[in-house]
Tab-separated table of C-alpha atoms in Angstrom:
chain	number	residue	atom	x	y	z
U	62	MET	CA	98.071	46.354	-109.273
U	63	SER	CA	94.361	46.881	-108.649
U	64	GLU	CA	94.361	43.872	-106.322
U	65	ALA	CA	96.880	45.626	-104.163
U	66	LEU	CA	94.968	48.873	-103.770
U	67	PHE	CA	91.329	47.741	-103.740
U	68	PRO	CA	89.588	44.437	-102.979
U	69	THR	CA	87.429	42.494	-105.412
U	70	ALA	CA	83.793	41.964	-104.481
U	71	PRO	CA	83.131	38.263	-103.812
U	72	ASP	CA	79.678	38.231	-105.430
U	73	GLU	CA	77.009	40.361	-107.044
U	74	ALA	CA	75.264	41.141	-103.761
U	75	ALA	CA	78.470	42.526	-102.274
U	76	LEU	CA	79.214	44.417	-105.466
U	77	GLU	CA	75.807	46.048	-105.657
U	78	ARG	CA	74.705	46.442	-102.055
U	79	GLY	CA	77.841	45.965	-100.001
U	80	ALA	CA	79.705	48.567	-97.983
U	81	VAL	CA	83.105	47.637	-99.393
U	82	LEU	CA	84.543	49.834	-102.123
U	83	ALA	CA	85.536	47.241	-104.735
U	84	PRO	CA	85.954	49.140	-107.995
U	85	ARG	CA	86.060	47.110	-111.182
U	86	PHE	CA	88.805	48.302	-113.457
U	87	GLY	CA	88.515	47.329	-117.120
U	88	ALA	CA	90.762	45.154	-119.238
U	89	ASP	CA	92.980	48.212	-119.700
U	90	GLY	CA	93.220	48.625	-115.923
U	91	LEU	CA	91.144	51.800	-115.910
U	92	ILE	CA	87.759	52.905	-114.617
U	93	CYS	CA	85.530	55.618	-116.044
U	94	ALA	CA	85.261	58.759	-113.919
U	95	ILE	CA	82.837	61.641	-114.332
U	96	ALA	CA	83.488	65.019	-112.786
U	97	GLN	CA	80.350	66.999	-111.979
U	98	HIS	CA	80.289	70.491	-110.515
U	99	HIS	CA	79.233	70.021	-106.895
U	100	ARG	CA	76.984	73.067	-106.879
U	101	THR	CA	75.624	73.547	-110.396
U	102	GLY	CA	75.428	69.862	-111.309
U	103	GLU	CA	77.073	70.576	-114.650
U	104	VAL	CA	78.952	67.578	-116.019
U	105	LEU	CA	82.444	68.938	-116.536
U	106	MET	CA	84.420	66.069	-118.012
U	107	VAL	CA	84.835	62.335	-118.377
U	108	ALA	CA	88.232	60.811	-117.762
U	109	TRP	CA	89.880	57.591	-116.675
U	110	MET	CA	91.409	56.441	-113.441
U	111	SER	CA	93.972	53.780	-112.697
U	112	PRO	CA	93.855	52.216	-109.222
U	113	GLN	CA	96.572	54.667	-108.188
U	114	ALA	CA	94.611	57.619	-109.539
U	115	LEU	CA	91.513	56.603	-107.583
U	116	ARG	CA	93.573	55.933	-104.469
U	117	LEU	CA	95.233	59.352	-104.697
U	118	THR	CA	91.893	61.035	-105.341
U	119	LEU	CA	90.433	59.489	-102.186
U	120	ASP	CA	93.529	60.149	-100.086
U	121	THR	CA	94.279	63.728	-101.168
U	122	GLY	CA	90.794	65.070	-101.889
U	123	GLU	CA	91.974	66.277	-105.296
U	124	ALA	CA	91.047	64.591	-108.567
U	125	HIS	CA	93.717	62.431	-110.163
U	126	TYR	CA	93.251	60.708	-113.485
U	127	PHE	CA	95.178	58.483	-115.849
U	128	SER	CA	95.855	59.942	-119.267
U	129	ARG	CA	95.340	57.261	-121.898
U	130	SER	CA	97.050	59.349	-124.577
U	131	ARG	CA	100.102	60.149	-122.472
U	132	GLY	CA	100.014	56.847	-120.609
U	133	GLU	CA	100.578	58.446	-117.245
U	134	LEU	CA	99.028	59.388	-113.946
U	135	TRP	CA	97.821	62.959	-113.945
U	136	ARG	CA	96.861	65.332	-111.168
U	137	LYS	CA	94.138	67.491	-112.666
U	138	GLY	CA	95.188	71.127	-112.660
U	139	GLU	CA	98.885	70.476	-112.195
U	140	THR	CA	99.744	72.730	-115.123
U	141	SER	CA	96.429	74.511	-115.766
U	142	GLY	CA	95.655	75.385	-112.166
U	143	GLN	CA	92.219	73.814	-112.666
U	144	VAL	CA	92.587	71.625	-109.602
U	145	GLN	CA	89.391	69.772	-108.718
U	146	ARG	CA	88.678	69.689	-104.991
U	147	VAL	CA	86.611	66.593	-104.383
U	148	VAL	CA	83.443	67.199	-102.408
U	149	GLU	CA	81.932	63.739	-102.826
U	150	VAL	CA	82.787	60.432	-104.493
U	151	ARG	CA	80.122	57.973	-105.641
U	152	VAL	CA	80.265	54.611	-107.387
U	153	ASP	CA	77.609	53.037	-109.542
U	154	CYS	CA	75.717	49.791	-109.030
U	155	ASP	CA	78.308	47.480	-110.546
U	156	GLN	CA	81.231	49.627	-109.409
U	157	ASP	CA	82.684	50.182	-112.862
U	158	ALA	CA	82.172	53.941	-112.868
U	159	VAL	CA	83.015	56.715	-110.426
U	160	LEU	CA	81.210	60.025	-110.013
U	161	LEU	CA	83.108	62.938	-108.490
U	162	LYS	CA	81.323	66.024	-107.227
U	163	VAL	CA	84.033	68.635	-107.511
U	164	ASP	CA	84.742	72.256	-106.745
U	165	PRO	CA	86.918	73.473	-109.636
U	166	GLN	CA	89.742	75.779	-108.612
U	167	GLY	CA	91.769	78.238	-110.694
U	168	ASP	CA	89.606	79.862	-113.362
U	169	GLY	CA	86.817	77.384	-112.623
U	170	GLY	CA	87.203	75.587	-115.932
U	171	ALA	CA	87.841	71.943	-116.692
U	172	CYS	CA	88.452	71.744	-120.439
U	173	HIS	CA	91.779	72.168	-122.214
U	174	VAL	CA	90.018	73.849	-125.148
U	175	GLY	CA	89.066	76.716	-122.844
U	176	PHE	CA	85.479	76.031	-121.957
U	177	ARG	CA	84.104	75.514	-118.464
U	178	SER	CA	82.891	72.024	-119.367
U	179	CYS	CA	84.243	69.643	-121.995
U	180	PHE	CA	80.649	69.169	-123.185
U	181	TYR	CA	80.425	72.567	-124.874
U	182	ARG	CA	78.840	71.249	-128.062
U	183	VAL	CA	75.297	70.078	-128.587
U	184	VAL	CA	74.166	67.806	-131.414
U	185	GLU	CA	71.494	69.506	-133.511
U	186	ASP	CA	70.112	67.975	-136.688
U	187	GLY	CA	73.158	65.747	-136.847
U	188	ALA	CA	75.667	68.618	-136.612
U	189	LEU	CA	77.504	70.181	-133.691
U	190	ARG	CA	76.839	73.648	-132.333
U	191	GLU	CA	78.936	75.259	-129.628
U	192	ASP	CA	76.711	76.044	-126.658
U	193	PRO	CA	78.972	76.296	-123.625
H	160	MET	CA	81.341	49.694	-138.846
H	161	SER	CA	81.840	53.090	-137.229
H	162	GLU	CA	83.213	54.409	-140.530
H	163	ALA	CA	79.905	53.591	-142.134
H	164	LEU	CA	77.740	55.456	-139.645
H	165	PHE	CA	79.896	58.413	-138.622
H	166	PRO	CA	82.830	60.235	-140.243
H	167	THR	CA	86.293	60.553	-138.726
H	168	ALA	CA	87.549	64.053	-137.969
H	169	PRO	CA	90.487	64.906	-140.269
H	170	ASP	CA	92.450	66.775	-137.607
H	171	GLU	CA	92.383	68.070	-134.049
H	172	ALA	CA	90.836	71.395	-134.985
H	173	ALA	CA	87.911	69.665	-136.658
H	174	LEU	CA	87.590	67.250	-133.760
H	175	GLU	CA	87.541	69.957	-131.113
H	176	ARG	CA	85.922	72.938	-132.801
H	177	GLY	CA	84.277	71.539	-135.920
H	178	ALA	CA	80.572	71.242	-136.608
H	179	VAL	CA	80.800	67.636	-137.778
H	180	LEU	CA	79.786	64.921	-135.349
H	181	ALA	CA	82.766	62.562	-135.552
H	182	PRO	CA	82.576	60.367	-132.459
H	183	ARG	CA	85.670	58.408	-131.553
H	184	PHE	CA	84.797	54.867	-130.606
H	185	GLY	CA	87.386	52.968	-128.595
H	186	ALA	CA	89.371	49.871	-129.475
H	187	ASP	CA	86.321	47.851	-128.424
H	188	GLY	CA	84.149	49.848	-130.839
H	189	LEU	CA	82.276	51.598	-128.030
H	190	ILE	CA	81.955	55.129	-126.685
H	191	CYS	CA	81.184	56.155	-123.124
H	192	ALA	CA	77.738	57.668	-122.590
H	193	ILE	CA	76.421	59.458	-119.529
H	194	ALA	CA	72.718	59.877	-118.899
H	195	GLN	CA	71.827	62.944	-116.844
H	196	HIS	CA	68.325	63.906	-115.766
H	197	HIS	CA	67.400	66.855	-117.982
H	198	ARG	CA	65.702	68.749	-115.181
H	199	THR	CA	67.396	67.830	-111.909
H	200	GLY	CA	70.904	67.406	-113.340
H	201	GLU	CA	71.296	64.138	-111.460
H	202	VAL	CA	73.724	61.752	-113.148
H	203	LEU	CA	71.633	58.629	-113.621
H	204	MET	CA	73.986	56.127	-115.231
H	205	VAL	CA	77.037	55.498	-117.335
H	206	ALA	CA	76.790	53.064	-120.205
H	207	TRP	CA	78.348	52.301	-123.569
H	208	MET	CA	77.261	52.904	-127.113
H	209	SER	CA	78.186	51.199	-130.340
H	210	PRO	CA	77.894	53.281	-133.520
H	211	GLN	CA	74.487	51.705	-134.078
H	212	ALA	CA	73.379	52.562	-130.537
H	213	LEU	CA	74.374	56.208	-131.000
H	214	ARG	CA	72.758	56.327	-134.433
H	215	LEU	CA	69.504	54.895	-133.067
H	216	THR	CA	69.594	57.275	-130.109
H	217	LEU	CA	69.903	60.264	-132.432
H	218	ASP	CA	67.307	58.976	-134.904
H	219	THR	CA	64.635	57.803	-132.454
H	220	GLY	CA	65.086	60.241	-129.565
H	221	GLU	CA	65.275	57.320	-127.132
H	222	ALA	CA	68.494	56.157	-125.488
H	223	HIS	CA	70.060	53.017	-126.929
H	224	TYR	CA	73.166	51.447	-125.466
H	225	PHE	CA	75.401	48.470	-126.069
H	226	SER	CA	75.556	45.947	-123.262
H	227	ARG	CA	79.141	44.824	-122.806
H	228	SER	CA	78.083	41.893	-120.602
H	229	ARG	CA	75.405	40.645	-122.973
H	230	GLY	CA	77.280	41.749	-126.088
H	231	GLU	CA	74.199	43.266	-127.688
H	232	LEU	CA	72.441	46.452	-128.624
H	233	TRP	CA	69.951	47.492	-125.999
H	234	ARG	CA	67.063	49.928	-126.029
H	235	LYS	CA	66.944	51.311	-122.500
H	236	GLY	CA	63.618	50.530	-120.882
H	237	GLU	CA	62.636	47.784	-123.281
H	238	THR	CA	61.866	45.412	-120.421
H	239	SER	CA	61.872	47.784	-117.405
H	240	GLY	CA	59.762	50.511	-118.959
H	241	GLN	CA	62.464	52.996	-117.937
H	242	VAL	CA	62.705	54.424	-121.431
H	243	GLN	CA	64.915	57.512	-121.605
H	244	ARG	CA	63.499	60.245	-123.823
H	245	VAL	CA	66.459	62.228	-125.072
H	246	VAL	CA	66.141	65.962	-124.561
H	247	GLU	CA	69.689	66.885	-125.585
H	248	VAL	CA	72.857	65.178	-126.793
H	249	ARG	CA	76.315	66.635	-126.212
H	250	VAL	CA	79.822	65.450	-127.065
H	251	ASP	CA	83.020	66.341	-125.302
H	252	CYS	CA	86.083	68.111	-126.639
H	253	ASP	CA	87.779	65.088	-128.176
H	254	GLN	CA	84.485	63.399	-129.035
H	255	ASP	CA	85.127	60.233	-127.069
H	256	ALA	CA	82.245	60.706	-124.650
H	257	VAL	CA	78.565	61.487	-125.082
H	258	LEU	CA	76.300	63.256	-122.593
H	259	LEU	CA	72.569	62.640	-122.813
H	260	LYS	CA	70.086	64.880	-121.043
H	261	VAL	CA	67.140	62.549	-120.609
H	262	ASP	CA	63.586	62.482	-119.349
H	263	PRO	CA	63.178	59.065	-117.711
H	264	GLN	CA	59.838	57.384	-118.362
H	265	GLY	CA	58.098	54.584	-116.482
H	266	ASP	CA	58.778	54.836	-112.773
H	267	GLY	CA	61.430	57.490	-113.414
H	268	GLY	CA	64.286	55.229	-112.405
H	269	ALA	CA	67.392	54.212	-114.302
H	270	CYS	CA	69.069	51.543	-112.190
H	271	HIS	CA	68.379	47.819	-112.316
H	272	VAL	CA	68.988	47.577	-108.542
H	273	GLY	CA	65.912	49.731	-107.966
H	274	PHE	CA	67.311	53.180	-107.294
H	275	ARG	CA	66.599	56.299	-109.309
H	276	SER	CA	70.281	56.701	-110.161
H	277	CYS	CA	72.968	54.020	-110.403
H	278	PHE	CA	75.155	56.254	-108.209
H	279	TYR	CA	73.241	55.519	-105.008
H	280	ARG	CA	76.360	54.939	-102.909
H	281	VAL	CA	78.774	57.494	-101.580
H	282	VAL	CA	82.328	56.743	-100.474
H	283	GLU	CA	82.839	57.743	-96.845
H	284	ASP	CA	86.031	56.985	-94.960
H	285	GLY	CA	86.863	54.372	-97.550
H	286	ALA	CA	83.546	52.510	-97.229
H	287	LEU	CA	80.280	52.737	-99.130
H	288	ARG	CA	77.059	54.132	-97.734
H	289	GLU	CA	73.761	54.029	-99.572
H	290	ASP	CA	72.517	57.565	-100.073
H	291	PRO	CA	70.121	57.507	-103.017
């Protein structure tokens, strides 16, 4: 499936310095994706993308993910209205992670619990404190 | 192994709103970790943590990861000098991702290729352009 939608880098030099987008999906067929607010820089969420999800994200300019729990492709905001307009897409050095700079629509949130970011808790002295 | 170092949340409410750090490691025993520059907000890298790596990160205040390629625990900066002093640790709603706000030491970089951030390439018209 991933072979069909994206090429595989022939060597490390191409992977790390090449101009060809050759994302490396894991054994489960997914790649890690981080959504960061394009203006504030706040990290909003971490999710997973199948080749189709990444393809749709690039083609539509709206973030698509693959839900591991539901086992299905997922257009962010489809039910919540929290559509993520994609301002920029980056890949990391070994192309096994994707960074999206997004402009969150709807109420501006990203988290199903109700917070703006999924990272609303900080670890303090080994315990968690909500600090959205 | 993870049972020994961290508890498991008894239910969704505890997982999402509780004060107990109960990280959910994946089938491979690892959890996704994002390192973000504590001051600039730049996303520097994505890596993986074993329970021991997370424990050491919390206990020492320096980022530890688990190298999937080398199959071993790894103290960031041990050879490069790019030690990451941890300013803040956050977890996401379902506790399967960790966000580190770090203060990079050494030359201030994070990426083995030589850039400050691993996300030095942007996707433009389907191709990659270096834009560190």
